[in-house]
JSON list of C-alpha atoms in Angstrom, two decimals:
[
{"chain": "A", "resi": 1, "resn": "MET", "atom": "CA", "xyz": [119.42, 100.24, 89.87]},
{"chain": "A", "resi": 2, "resn": "ASN", "atom": "CA", "xyz": [117.31, 103.28, 91.80]},
{"chain": "A", "resi": 3, "resn": "THR", "atom": "CA", "xyz": [114.41, 103.09, 89.54]},
{"chain": "A", "resi": 4, "resn": "LEU", "atom": "CA", "xyz": [112.71, 105.18, 91.37]},
{"chain": "A", "resi": 5, "resn": "GLY", "atom": "CA", "xyz": [114.50, 107.72, 93.00]},
{"chain": "A", "resi": 6, "resn": "LEU", "atom": "CA", "xyz": [114.96, 105.94, 95.58]},
{"chain": "A", "resi": 7, "resn": "ASN", "atom": "CA", "xyz": [116.41, 102.71, 97.59]},
{"chain": "A", "resi": 8, "resn": "LEU", "atom": "CA", "xyz": [113.76, 100.32, 96.79]},
{"chain": "A", "resi": 9, "resn": "GLU", "atom": "CA", "xyz": [115.27, 97.72, 98.42]},
{"chain": "A", "resi": 10, "resn": "LYS", "atom": "CA", "xyz": [114.53, 99.92, 101.55]},
{"chain": "A", "resi": 11, "resn": "SER", "atom": "CA", "xyz": [111.34, 100.66, 100.98]},
{"chain": "A", "resi": 12, "resn": "ILE", "atom": "CA", "xyz": [110.66, 96.98, 101.71]},
{"chain": "A", "resi": 13, "resn": "LEU", "atom": "CA", "xyz": [109.04, 96.32, 104.42]},
{"chain": "A", "resi": 14, "resn": "PHE", "atom": "CA", "xyz": [108.35, 92.04, 103.60]},
{"chain": "A", "resi": 15, "resn": "GLU", "atom": "CA", "xyz": [108.78, 89.60, 100.82]},
{"chain": "A", "resi": 16, "resn": "ASP", "atom": "CA", "xyz": [108.11, 85.77, 100.41]},
{"chain": "A", "resi": 17, "resn": "GLU", "atom": "CA", "xyz": [107.66, 83.75, 97.44]},
{"chain": "A", "resi": 18, "resn": "ASP", "atom": "CA", "xyz": [103.75, 85.26, 97.54]},
{"chain": "A", "resi": 19, "resn": "ILE", "atom": "CA", "xyz": [103.55, 88.57, 98.35]},
{"chain": "A", "resi": 20, "resn": "ILE", "atom": "CA", "xyz": [105.68, 91.88, 98.43]},
{"chain": "A", "resi": 21, "resn": "VAL", "atom": "CA", "xyz": [104.61, 94.68, 100.97]},
{"chain": "A", "resi": 22, "resn": "CYS", "atom": "CA", "xyz": [106.55, 98.16, 100.93]},
{"chain": "A", "resi": 23, "resn": "ARG", "atom": "CA", "xyz": [106.54, 101.82, 101.54]},
{"chain": "A", "resi": 24, "resn": "LYS", "atom": "CA", "xyz": [105.34, 104.18, 98.69]},
{"chain": "A", "resi": 25, "resn": "PRO", "atom": "CA", "xyz": [106.71, 107.17, 99.28]},
{"chain": "A", "resi": 26, "resn": "GLY", "atom": "CA", "xyz": [104.68, 110.37, 98.29]},
{"chain": "A", "resi": 27, "resn": "GLY", "atom": "CA", "xyz": [104.48, 111.37, 94.99]},
{"chain": "A", "resi": 28, "resn": "VAL", "atom": "CA", "xyz": [105.16, 108.32, 93.41]},
{"chain": "A", "resi": 29, "resn": "PRO", "atom": "CA", "xyz": [102.06, 106.95, 91.88]},
{"chain": "A", "resi": 30, "resn": "VAL", "atom": "CA", "xyz": [101.52, 102.88, 92.17]},
{"chain": "A", "resi": 31, "resn": "GLN", "atom": "CA", "xyz": [100.36, 102.50, 87.79]},
{"chain": "A", "resi": 32, "resn": "THR", "atom": "CA", "xyz": [100.66, 105.44, 85.13]},
{"chain": "A", "resi": 33, "resn": "LYS", "atom": "CA", "xyz": [100.55, 105.23, 81.63]},
{"chain": "A", "resi": 34, "resn": "ARG", "atom": "CA", "xyz": [103.00, 107.70, 81.46]},
{"chain": "A", "resi": 35, "resn": "SER", "atom": "CA", "xyz": [106.58, 105.94, 79.93]},
{"chain": "A", "resi": 36, "resn": "SER", "atom": "CA", "xyz": [108.11, 108.89, 81.44]},
{"chain": "A", "resi": 37, "resn": "VAL", "atom": "CA", "xyz": [107.51, 108.71, 84.37]},
{"chain": "A", "resi": 38, "resn": "MET", "atom": "CA", "xyz": [108.37, 105.99, 86.74]},
{"chain": "A", "resi": 39, "resn": "ASP", "atom": "CA", "xyz": [105.68, 104.07, 89.35]},
{"chain": "A", "resi": 40, "resn": "MET", "atom": "CA", "xyz": [105.48, 101.34, 92.42]},
{"chain": "A", "resi": 41, "resn": "GLU", "atom": "CA", "xyz": [104.12, 98.60, 90.10]},
{"chain": "A", "resi": 42, "resn": "SER", "atom": "CA", "xyz": [106.94, 99.03, 87.28]},
{"chain": "A", "resi": 43, "resn": "GLY", "atom": "CA", "xyz": [109.68, 99.12, 89.69]},
{"chain": "A", "resi": 44, "resn": "LEU", "atom": "CA", "xyz": [108.93, 96.51, 91.47]},
{"chain": "A", "resi": 45, "resn": "LYS", "atom": "CA", "xyz": [108.64, 94.31, 88.20]},
{"chain": "A", "resi": 46, "resn": "ASN", "atom": "CA", "xyz": [112.27, 95.83, 87.21]},
{"chain": "A", "resi": 47, "resn": "TYR", "atom": "CA", "xyz": [113.18, 95.00, 90.54]},
{"chain": "A", "resi": 48, "resn": "LEU", "atom": "CA", "xyz": [111.63, 90.92, 90.71]},
{"chain": "A", "resi": 49, "resn": "ALA", "atom": "CA", "xyz": [113.39, 90.78, 86.88]},
{"chain": "A", "resi": 50, "resn": "GLN", "atom": "CA", "xyz": [116.48, 91.79, 88.80]},
{"chain": "A", "resi": 51, "resn": "LYS", "atom": "CA", "xyz": [116.35, 88.82, 90.84]},
{"chain": "A", "resi": 52, "resn": "GLY", "atom": "CA", "xyz": [116.16, 86.57, 87.69]},
{"chain": "A", "resi": 53, "resn": "GLU", "atom": "CA", "xyz": [112.38, 85.84, 89.19]},
{"chain": "A", "resi": 54, "resn": "GLY", "atom": "CA", "xyz": [108.82, 86.69, 87.01]},
{"chain": "A", "resi": 55, "resn": "ALA", "atom": "CA", "xyz": [107.19, 89.97, 86.60]},
{"chain": "A", "resi": 56, "resn": "TYR", "atom": "CA", "xyz": [104.11, 89.36, 87.56]},
{"chain": "A", "resi": 57, "resn": "LEU", "atom": "CA", "xyz": [102.62, 91.46, 90.25]},
{"chain": "A", "resi": 58, "resn": "ALA", "atom": "CA", "xyz": [99.38, 91.87, 91.12]},
{"chain": "A", "resi": 59, "resn": "VAL", "atom": "CA", "xyz": [98.06, 95.38, 92.20]},
{"chain": "A", "resi": 60, "resn": "VAL", "atom": "CA", "xyz": [95.09, 95.04, 94.87]},
{"chain": "A", "resi": 61, "resn": "HIS", "atom": "CA", "xyz": [95.02, 98.17, 96.30]},
{"chain": "A", "resi": 62, "resn": "ARG", "atom": "CA", "xyz": [96.65, 101.47, 95.61]},
{"chain": "A", "resi": 63, "resn": "LEU", "atom": "CA", "xyz": [97.51, 104.98, 97.15]},
{"chain": "A", "resi": 64, "resn": "ASP", "atom": "CA", "xyz": [96.62, 108.74, 95.29]},
{"chain": "A", "resi": 65, "resn": "GLN", "atom": "CA", "xyz": [99.69, 109.75, 94.28]},
{"chain": "A", "resi": 66, "resn": "PRO", "atom": "CA", "xyz": [100.80, 112.76, 96.78]},
{"chain": "A", "resi": 67, "resn": "VAL", "atom": "CA", "xyz": [99.66, 110.21, 99.71]},
{"chain": "A", "resi": 68, "resn": "GLN", "atom": "CA", "xyz": [102.84, 107.73, 101.32]},
{"chain": "A", "resi": 69, "resn": "GLY", "atom": "CA", "xyz": [102.46, 104.53, 102.99]},
{"chain": "A", "resi": 70, "resn": "ILE", "atom": "CA", "xyz": [101.46, 100.55, 103.24]},
{"chain": "A", "resi": 71, "resn": "LEU", "atom": "CA", "xyz": [100.86, 98.44, 99.99]},
{"chain": "A", "resi": 72, "resn": "VAL", "atom": "CA", "xyz": [100.68, 95.00, 99.49]},
{"chain": "A", "resi": 73, "resn": "PHE", "atom": "CA", "xyz": [101.00, 92.83, 96.62]},
{"chain": "A", "resi": 74, "resn": "GLY", "atom": "CA", "xyz": [100.43, 89.82, 95.04]},
{"chain": "A", "resi": 75, "resn": "LYS", "atom": "CA", "xyz": [103.57, 88.22, 93.13]},
{"chain": "A", "resi": 76, "resn": "ASN", "atom": "CA", "xyz": [101.07, 85.71, 91.85]},
{"chain": "A", "resi": 77, "resn": "GLN", "atom": "CA", "xyz": [97.70, 85.19, 90.38]},
{"chain": "A", "resi": 78, "resn": "LYS", "atom": "CA", "xyz": [96.40, 82.63, 93.56]},
{"chain": "A", "resi": 79, "resn": "SER", "atom": "CA", "xyz": [97.73, 85.88, 96.23]},
{"chain": "A", "resi": 80, "resn": "GLY", "atom": "CA", "xyz": [96.76, 88.34, 94.33]},
{"chain": "A", "resi": 81, "resn": "ALA", "atom": "CA", "xyz": [92.79, 86.79, 93.80]},
{"chain": "A", "resi": 82, "resn": "ARG", "atom": "CA", "xyz": [92.94, 86.16, 97.75]},
{"chain": "A", "resi": 83, "resn": "LEU", "atom": "CA", "xyz": [94.32, 89.27, 98.86]},
{"chain": "A", "resi": 84, "resn": "SER", "atom": "CA", "xyz": [91.31, 90.81, 96.89]},
{"chain": "A", "resi": 85, "resn": "GLU", "atom": "CA", "xyz": [89.19, 88.95, 97.99]},
{"chain": "A", "resi": 86, "resn": "GLN", "atom": "CA", "xyz": [90.07, 90.05, 101.70]},
{"chain": "A", "resi": 87, "resn": "ILE", "atom": "CA", "xyz": [89.36, 94.00, 100.74]},
{"chain": "A", "resi": 88, "resn": "GLN", "atom": "CA", "xyz": [86.08, 92.86, 99.59]},
{"chain": "A", "resi": 89, "resn": "LYS", "atom": "CA", "xyz": [85.13, 91.12, 102.55]},
{"chain": "A", "resi": 90, "resn": "GLY", "atom": "CA", "xyz": [86.24, 94.04, 104.61]},
{"chain": "A", "resi": 91, "resn": "GLN", "atom": "CA", "xyz": [89.41, 91.78, 106.40]},
{"chain": "A", "resi": 92, "resn": "MET", "atom": "CA", "xyz": [91.93, 93.96, 104.87]},
{"chain": "A", "resi": 93, "resn": "GLU", "atom": "CA", "xyz": [92.23, 96.93, 107.48]},
{"chain": "A", "resi": 94, "resn": "LYS", "atom": "CA", "xyz": [93.81, 100.07, 106.69]},
{"chain": "A", "resi": 95, "resn": "ILE", "atom": "CA", "xyz": [94.68, 103.01, 109.69]},
{"chain": "A", "resi": 96, "resn": "TYR", "atom": "CA", "xyz": [95.90, 106.51, 107.76]},
{"chain": "A", "resi": 97, "resn": "LEU", "atom": "CA", "xyz": [96.96, 109.23, 109.48]},
{"chain": "A", "resi": 98, "resn": "ALA", "atom": "CA", "xyz": [96.14, 112.51, 108.63]},
{"chain": "A", "resi": 99, "resn": "CYS", "atom": "CA", "xyz": [97.46, 115.79, 109.74]},
{"chain": "A", "resi": 100, "resn": "VAL", "atom": "CA", "xyz": [94.76, 118.64, 109.26]},
{"chain": "A", "resi": 101, "resn": "GLN", "atom": "CA", "xyz": [93.64, 122.61, 109.85]},
{"chain": "A", "resi": 102, "resn": "GLY", "atom": "CA", "xyz": [91.97, 123.02, 113.00]},
{"chain": "A", "resi": 103, "resn": "ILE", "atom": "CA", "xyz": [90.18, 121.26, 115.30]},
{"chain": "A", "resi": 104, "resn": "PRO", "atom": "CA", "xyz": [87.98, 118.89, 114.94]},
{"chain": "A", "resi": 105, "resn": "GLU", "atom": "CA", "xyz": [84.54, 119.71, 117.42]},
{"chain": "A", "resi": 106, "resn": "ASP", "atom": "CA", "xyz": [84.10, 115.67, 117.80]},
{"chain": "A", "resi": 107, "resn": "LYS", "atom": "CA", "xyz": [87.04, 114.30, 119.53]},
{"chain": "A", "resi": 108, "resn": "GLU", "atom": "CA", "xyz": [86.21, 111.10, 117.56]},
{"chain": "A", "resi": 109, "resn": "GLY", "atom": "CA", "xyz": [83.25, 109.89, 114.91]},
{"chain": "A", "resi": 110, "resn": "THR", "atom": "CA", "xyz": [82.23, 108.21, 112.37]},
{"chain": "A", "resi": 111, "resn": "LEU", "atom": "CA", "xyz": [81.92, 110.32, 108.58]},
{"chain": "A", "resi": 112, "resn": "GLU", "atom": "CA", "xyz": [78.78, 109.13, 106.49]},
{"chain": "A", "resi": 113, "resn": "ASP", "atom": "CA", "xyz": [78.66, 110.77, 102.99]},
{"chain": "A", "resi": 114, "resn": "GLN", "atom": "CA", "xyz": [77.39, 110.17, 99.66]},
{"chain": "A", "resi": 115, "resn": "MET", "atom": "CA", "xyz": [80.37, 110.97, 96.58]},
{"chain": "A", "resi": 116, "resn": "GLU", "atom": "CA", "xyz": [80.34, 110.83, 93.65]},
{"chain": "A", "resi": 117, "resn": "LYS", "atom": "CA", "xyz": [83.64, 111.69, 91.14]},
{"chain": "A", "resi": 118, "resn": "ILE", "atom": "CA", "xyz": [83.09, 114.25, 89.32]},
{"chain": "A", "resi": 119, "resn": "PRO", "atom": "CA", "xyz": [82.73, 114.07, 85.41]},
{"chain": "A", "resi": 120, "resn": "GLY", "atom": "CA", "xyz": [85.81, 115.10, 83.44]},
{"chain": "A", "resi": 121, "resn": "SER", "atom": "CA", "xyz": [87.94, 115.27, 86.07]},
{"chain": "A", "resi": 122, "resn": "ASN", "atom": "CA", "xyz": [90.27, 113.81, 88.25]},
{"chain": "A", "resi": 123, "resn": "LEU", "atom": "CA", "xyz": [88.23, 115.43, 91.55]},
{"chain": "A", "resi": 124, "resn": "SER", "atom": "CA", "xyz": [84.99, 114.03, 93.81]},
{"chain": "A", "resi": 125, "resn": "ARG", "atom": "CA", "xyz": [83.03, 115.82, 96.17]},
{"chain": "A", "resi": 126, "resn": "ILE", "atom": "CA", "xyz": [80.15, 115.01, 98.69]},
{"chain": "A", "resi": 127, "resn": "VAL", "atom": "CA", "xyz": [76.44, 114.86, 96.84]},
{"chain": "A", "resi": 128, "resn": "ASP", "atom": "CA", "xyz": [72.72, 113.74, 97.86]},
{"chain": "A", "resi": 129, "resn": "LYS", "atom": "CA", "xyz": [72.16, 111.02, 99.00]},
{"chain": "A", "resi": 130, "resn": "LYS", "atom": "CA", "xyz": [69.67, 110.56, 95.69]},
{"chain": "A", "resi": 131, "resn": "THR", "atom": "CA", "xyz": [71.98, 112.01, 93.03]},
{"chain": "A", "resi": 132, "resn": "LYS", "atom": "CA", "xyz": [72.23, 108.90, 90.47]},
{"chain": "A", "resi": 133, "resn": "ASN", "atom": "CA", "xyz": [75.66, 107.09, 90.22]},
{"chain": "A", "resi": 134, "resn": "SER", "atom": "CA", "xyz": [76.97, 108.03, 93.64]},
{"chain": "A", "resi": 135, "resn": "ARG", "atom": "CA", "xyz": [78.53, 105.62, 96.84]},
{"chain": "A", "resi": 136, "resn": "LYS", "atom": "CA", "xyz": [78.34, 105.71, 100.11]},
{"chain": "A", "resi": 137, "resn": "ALA", "atom": "CA", "xyz": [81.81, 106.35, 101.97]},
{"chain": "A", "resi": 138, "resn": "VAL", "atom": "CA", "xyz": [82.30, 105.68, 106.05]},
{"chain": "A", "resi": 139, "resn": "LEU", "atom": "CA", "xyz": [85.58, 106.54, 107.77]},
{"chain": "A", "resi": 140, "resn": "GLU", "atom": "CA", "xyz": [86.04, 106.52, 111.90]},
{"chain": "A", "resi": 141, "resn": "TYR", "atom": "CA", "xyz": [88.63, 109.22, 113.01]},
{"chain": "A", "resi": 142, "resn": "LYS", "atom": "CA", "xyz": [90.02, 109.78, 116.49]},
{"chain": "A", "resi": 143, "resn": "VAL", "atom": "CA", "xyz": [91.96, 113.10, 117.40]},
{"chain": "A", "resi": 144, "resn": "LEU", "atom": "CA", "xyz": [95.13, 111.83, 118.60]},
{"chain": "A", "resi": 145, "resn": "LYS", "atom": "CA", "xyz": [97.18, 114.96, 119.03]},
{"chain": "A", "resi": 146, "resn": "GLU", "atom": "CA", "xyz": [96.50, 119.23, 118.72]},
{"chain": "A", "resi": 147, "resn": "GLU", "atom": "CA", "xyz": [99.45, 121.42, 117.96]},
{"chain": "A", "resi": 148, "resn": "LYS", "atom": "CA", "xyz": [100.03, 124.91, 116.12]},
{"chain": "A", "resi": 149, "resn": "GLY", "atom": "CA", "xyz": [96.63, 124.80, 115.22]},
{"chain": "A", "resi": 150, "resn": "CYS", "atom": "CA", "xyz": [96.39, 121.51, 113.31]},
{"chain": "A", "resi": 151, "resn": "SER", "atom": "CA", "xyz": [94.94, 118.14, 114.34]},
{"chain": "A", "resi": 152, "resn": "LEU", "atom": "CA", "xyz": [96.98, 115.21, 114.00]},
{"chain": "A", "resi": 153, "resn": "LEU", "atom": "CA", "xyz": [93.99, 112.32, 113.33]},
{"chain": "A", "resi": 154, "resn": "GLU", "atom": "CA", "xyz": [93.97, 108.68, 113.37]},
{"chain": "A", "resi": 155, "resn": "ILE", "atom": "CA", "xyz": [92.09, 107.66, 110.48]},
{"chain": "A", "resi": 156, "resn": "HIS", "atom": "CA", "xyz": [89.71, 103.97, 110.40]},
{"chain": "A", "resi": 157, "resn": "LEU", "atom": "CA", "xyz": [88.84, 103.62, 106.16]},
{"chain": "A", "resi": 158, "resn": "LYS", "atom": "CA", "xyz": [85.63, 101.41, 106.05]},
{"chain": "A", "resi": 159, "resn": "THR", "atom": "CA", "xyz": [85.23, 102.03, 102.24]},
{"chain": "A", "resi": 160, "resn": "GLY", "atom": "CA", "xyz": [87.71, 102.42, 99.51]},
{"chain": "A", "resi": 161, "resn": "ARG", "atom": "CA", "xyz": [86.22, 105.62, 97.16]},
{"chain": "A", "resi": 162, "resn": "HIS", "atom": "CA", "xyz": [88.16, 107.82, 95.01]},
{"chain": "A", "resi": 163, "resn": "HIS", "atom": "CA", "xyz": [89.89, 111.06, 97.80]},
{"chain": "A", "resi": 164, "resn": "GLN", "atom": "CA", "xyz": [87.82, 110.16, 99.86]},
{"chain": "A", "resi": 165, "resn": "ILE", "atom": "CA", "xyz": [89.53, 110.79, 103.15]},
{"chain": "A", "resi": 166, "resn": "ARG", "atom": "CA", "xyz": [90.61, 114.32, 101.82]},
{"chain": "A", "resi": 167, "resn": "VAL", "atom": "CA", "xyz": [86.98, 114.97, 100.26]},
{"chain": "A", "resi": 168, "resn": "GLN", "atom": "CA", "xyz": [85.51, 113.97, 103.56]},
{"chain": "A", "resi": 169, "resn": "LEU", "atom": "CA", "xyz": [88.08, 115.52, 106.05]},
{"chain": "A", "resi": 170, "resn": "ALA", "atom": "CA", "xyz": [87.58, 118.99, 104.10]},
{"chain": "A", "resi": 171, "resn": "HIS", "atom": "CA", "xyz": [83.75, 118.57, 103.96]},
{"chain": "A", "resi": 172, "resn": "MET", "atom": "CA", "xyz": [84.16, 118.64, 107.66]},
{"chain": "A", "resi": 173, "resn": "GLY", "atom": "CA", "xyz": [85.95, 122.04, 107.57]},
{"chain": "A", "resi": 174, "resn": "ASN", "atom": "CA", "xyz": [89.34, 120.65, 108.84]},
{"chain": "A", "resi": 175, "resn": "PRO", "atom": "CA", "xyz": [91.16, 119.92, 104.98]},
{"chain": "A", "resi": 176, "resn": "ILE", "atom": "CA", "xyz": [94.47, 117.95, 104.81]},
{"chain": "A", "resi": 177, "resn": "ILE", "atom": "CA", "xyz": [97.26, 119.81, 105.28]},
{"chain": "A", "resi": 178, "resn": "GLY", "atom": "CA", "xyz": [98.68, 120.13, 101.77]},
{"chain": "A", "resi": 179, "resn": "ASP", "atom": "CA", "xyz": [95.93, 119.33, 99.72]},
{"chain": "A", "resi": 180, "resn": "THR", "atom": "CA", "xyz": [96.24, 121.02, 96.47]},
{"chain": "A", "resi": 181, "resn": "LYS", "atom": "CA", "xyz": [93.08, 120.39, 95.02]},
{"chain": "A", "resi": 182, "resn": "TYR", "atom": "CA", "xyz": [90.72, 119.94, 98.56]},
{"chain": "A", "resi": 183, "resn": "ASN", "atom": "CA", "xyz": [92.23, 122.27, 101.01]},
{"chain": "A", "resi": 184, "resn": "LYS", "atom": "CA", "xyz": [90.97, 125.96, 99.66]},
{"chain": "A", "resi": 185, "resn": "GLY", "atom": "CA", "xyz": [93.85, 127.51, 101.40]},
{"chain": "A", "resi": 186, "resn": "GLU", "atom": "CA", "xyz": [96.00, 125.52, 99.32]},
{"chain": "A", "resi": 187, "resn": "ILE", "atom": "CA", "xyz": [94.64, 124.82, 96.02]},
{"chain": "A", "resi": 188, "resn": "GLY", "atom": "CA", "xyz": [97.17, 125.27, 93.29]},
{"chain": "A", "resi": 189, "resn": "ASP", "atom": "CA", "xyz": [99.77, 126.26, 95.91]},
{"chain": "A", "resi": 190, "resn": "SER", "atom": "CA", "xyz": [103.64, 124.26, 94.51]},
{"chain": "A", "resi": 191, "resn": "GLU", "atom": "CA", "xyz": [105.30, 124.78, 96.46]},
{"chain": "A", "resi": 192, "resn": "ARG", "atom": "CA", "xyz": [103.90, 122.60, 99.01]},
{"chain": "A", "resi": 193, "resn": "LYS", "atom": "CA", "xyz": [106.70, 119.87, 99.52]},
{"chain": "A", "resi": 194, "resn": "GLY", "atom": "CA", "xyz": [103.84, 117.23, 100.40]},
{"chain": "A", "resi": 195, "resn": "LEU", "atom": "CA", "xyz": [100.59, 115.64, 101.02]},
{"chain": "A", "resi": 196, "resn": "GLY", "atom": "CA", "xyz": [100.20, 115.13, 105.28]},
{"chain": "A", "resi": 197, "resn": "LEU", "atom": "CA", "xyz": [98.69, 111.70, 104.60]},
{"chain": "A", "resi": 198, "resn": "CYS", "atom": "CA", "xyz": [100.03, 108.50, 105.37]},
{"chain": "A", "resi": 199, "resn": "ALA", "atom": "CA", "xyz": [98.75, 104.78, 105.01]},
{"chain": "A", "resi": 200, "resn": "SER", "atom": "CA", "xyz": [100.59, 103.73, 108.33]},
{"chain": "A", "resi": 201, "resn": "ARG", "atom": "CA", "xyz": [99.29, 100.20, 109.25]},
{"chain": "A", "resi": 202, "resn": "LEU", "atom": "CA", "xyz": [97.76, 97.61, 107.44]},
{"chain": "A", "resi": 203, "resn": "CYS", "atom": "CA", "xyz": [96.56, 94.53, 108.02]},
{"chain": "A", "resi": 204, "resn": "PHE", "atom": "CA", "xyz": [95.51, 91.37, 106.82]},
{"chain": "A", "resi": 205, "resn": "PHE", "atom": "CA", "xyz": [96.27, 87.77, 106.52]},
{"chain": "A", "resi": 206, "resn": "HIS", "atom": "CA", "xyz": [98.67, 85.77, 104.51]},
{"chain": "A", "resi": 207, "resn": "PRO", "atom": "CA", "xyz": [96.96, 84.51, 101.57]},
{"chain": "A", "resi": 208, "resn": "LYS", "atom": "CA", "xyz": [98.90, 81.22, 101.72]},
{"chain": "A", "resi": 209, "resn": "THR", "atom": "CA", "xyz": [99.26, 80.50, 105.50]},
{"chain": "A", "resi": 210, "resn": "GLY", "atom": "CA", "xyz": [96.50, 82.64, 106.88]},
{"chain": "A", "resi": 211, "resn": "LYS", "atom": "CA", "xyz": [99.01, 84.34, 109.46]},
{"chain": "A", "resi": 212, "resn": "LYS", "atom": "CA", "xyz": [97.70, 87.26, 110.13]},
{"chain": "A", "resi": 213, "resn": "MET", "atom": "CA", "xyz": [100.30, 90.56, 109.00]},
{"chain": "A", "resi": 214, "resn": "GLU", "atom": "CA", "xyz": [100.41, 93.57, 110.66]},
{"chain": "A", "resi": 215, "resn": "PHE", "atom": "CA", "xyz": [102.96, 96.25, 109.44]},
{"chain": "A", "resi": 216, "resn": "GLN", "atom": "CA", "xyz": [103.12, 99.78, 110.33]},
{"chain": "A", "resi": 217, "resn": "VAL", "atom": "CA", "xyz": [105.37, 102.85, 109.21]},
{"chain": "A", "resi": 218, "resn": "LYS", "atom": "CA", "xyz": [105.66, 106.64, 110.61]},
{"chain": "A", "resi": 219, "resn": "PRO", "atom": "CA", "xyz": [104.59, 109.49, 108.31]},
{"chain": "A", "resi": 220, "resn": "ASP", "atom": "CA", "xyz": [107.72, 111.80, 107.24]},
{"chain": "A", "resi": 221, "resn": "GLY", "atom": "CA", "xyz": [107.58, 114.63, 105.45]},
{"chain": "A", "resi": 222, "resn": "ASN", "atom": "CA", "xyz": [104.56, 117.40, 105.78]},
{"chain": "A", "resi": 223, "resn": "PHE", "atom": "CA", "xyz": [103.42, 116.32, 108.88]},
{"chain": "A", "resi": 224, "resn": "PRO", "atom": "CA", "xyz": [103.57, 119.13, 110.95]},
{"chain": "A", "resi": 225, "resn": "ILE", "atom": "CA", "xyz": [103.05, 116.74, 114.09]},
{"chain": "A", "resi": 226, "resn": "VAL", "atom": "CA", "xyz": [103.44, 113.21, 114.50]}
]
């Protein structure tokens, strides 16, 4: 059964009795409360049920709906808890590829900003450090390639704020291609094929064996340069 409009089994990069590592397509939510929309969590639970396994699935981290890339899920409570602990301790490494407009002034650097989620909306913004309830946002970037007035960046995410990469790159003056929320030239543009952001590499330790696991994918879709 094709529960997500894709070949779910082909999207699975690794699976054992404790974890599932898969590639989420851009446009598919990790979780949703809308019963008419299939998400990764529901699709994978259906997949496990069809195999005769328990339908437990721990969602330990997320990607925005338009973002494509790698996710790891726990197949039992213990694995989910140990993966979550790695995230809290900064032991899970998440590396992204972003295709942005223009060429950053510095070829590599660290962005440190203060961010807040805008009340009553699904948007975030950069604010003053003294802003109440704001949180520090940190990422490192490196320009990998420049072509056609765009740049391909490698992003090392150090914190996990709402829409963090999208907001910080737009604030830097290099918004992500296809970002209809934070790229002023594309806000409200429904014709875009997708967001030029991919969670391309994920590194963590197996929750049971302790073995270092590393997975990598190439972006597809709305990436003018790769």
